[in-house]
Amino acid sequence: MNRKKKINQTLKQKAKKANAKLHGSNKPKYVSKAERAAQAIAAETEVTQPFEQPAEVVANGNA
């Protein structure tokens, strides 16, 4: 009886691990505090600076 139980237990463990590998996590990827600060600064500068067209397009007009 113990031998059967042990075999079934190990097979269940392997199946559980294989199943866990197939399904990814729903958690978002971890972003460090420094990286979040850098992203916030980049987003802030992007919003505050107006969109500038390249000099060629401005000089040529509707070309």
Short mmCIF file of C-alpha atoms in Angstrom, two decimals, residues 2-58:
data_model
loop_
_atom_site.label_atom_id
_atom_site.label_comp_id
_atom_site.label_asym_id
_atom_site.label_seq_id
_atom_site.Cartn_x
_atom_site.Cartn_y
_atom_site.Cartn_z
CA ASN A 2 2.76 2.45 0.87
CA ARG A 3 4.55 1.80 -2.41
CA LYS A 4 1.38 2.59 -4.42
CA LYS A 5 0.75 5.71 -2.39
CA LYS A 6 4.30 6.95 -2.88
CA ILE A 7 4.20 6.34 -6.65
CA ASN A 8 0.86 8.12 -6.99
CA GLN A 9 2.10 10.99 -4.85
CA THR A 10 5.21 11.55 -6.99
CA LEU A 11 3.19 11.33 -10.23
CA LYS A 12 0.70 13.89 -8.92
CA GLN A 13 3.55 16.23 -7.93
CA LYS A 14 5.11 16.01 -11.39
CA ALA A 15 1.76 16.62 -13.07
CA LYS A 16 1.09 19.61 -10.81
CA LYS A 17 4.50 21.15 -11.61
CA ALA A 18 4.04 20.60 -15.34
CA ASN A 19 0.60 22.19 -15.22
CA ALA A 20 1.95 25.17 -13.27
CA LYS A 21 4.63 25.75 -15.92
CA LEU A 22 2.02 25.88 -18.68
CA HIS A 23 -0.05 28.59 -17.03
CA GLY A 24 1.67 31.93 -16.61
CA SER A 25 1.17 34.28 -13.73
CA ASN A 26 -1.41 37.07 -13.78
CA LYS A 27 0.85 39.30 -11.73
CA PRO A 28 2.34 42.30 -13.55
CA LYS A 29 6.08 42.32 -13.99
CA TYR A 30 7.95 43.96 -11.09
CA VAL A 31 9.26 47.45 -11.80
CA SER A 32 11.80 48.89 -9.37
CA LYS A 33 11.25 52.17 -7.59
CA ALA A 34 14.03 53.88 -9.56
CA GLU A 35 12.59 52.65 -12.86
CA ARG A 36 9.11 53.92 -11.91
CA ALA A 37 10.59 57.32 -11.09
CA ALA A 38 12.42 57.42 -14.43
CA GLN A 39 9.23 56.48 -16.29
CA ALA A 40 7.28 59.19 -14.43
CA ILE A 41 9.88 61.82 -15.35
CA ALA A 42 9.88 60.69 -18.98
CA ALA A 43 6.09 60.83 -19.14
CA GLU A 44 6.07 64.25 -17.47
CA THR A 45 8.59 65.73 -19.92
CA GLU A 46 6.71 64.20 -22.84
CA VAL A 47 3.46 65.85 -21.74
CA THR A 48 4.97 69.25 -20.89
CA GLN A 49 7.01 69.68 -24.09
CA PRO A 50 4.94 70.61 -27.15
CA PHE A 51 5.27 68.53 -30.26
CA GLU A 52 7.94 70.02 -32.51
CA GLN A 53 8.06 69.30 -36.23
CA PRO A 54 11.44 68.70 -37.85
CA ALA A 55 13.08 71.79 -39.41
CA GLU A 56 12.81 70.34 -42.95
CA VAL A 57 9.04 70.03 -42.81
CA VAL A 58 8.62 73.54 -41.37
#
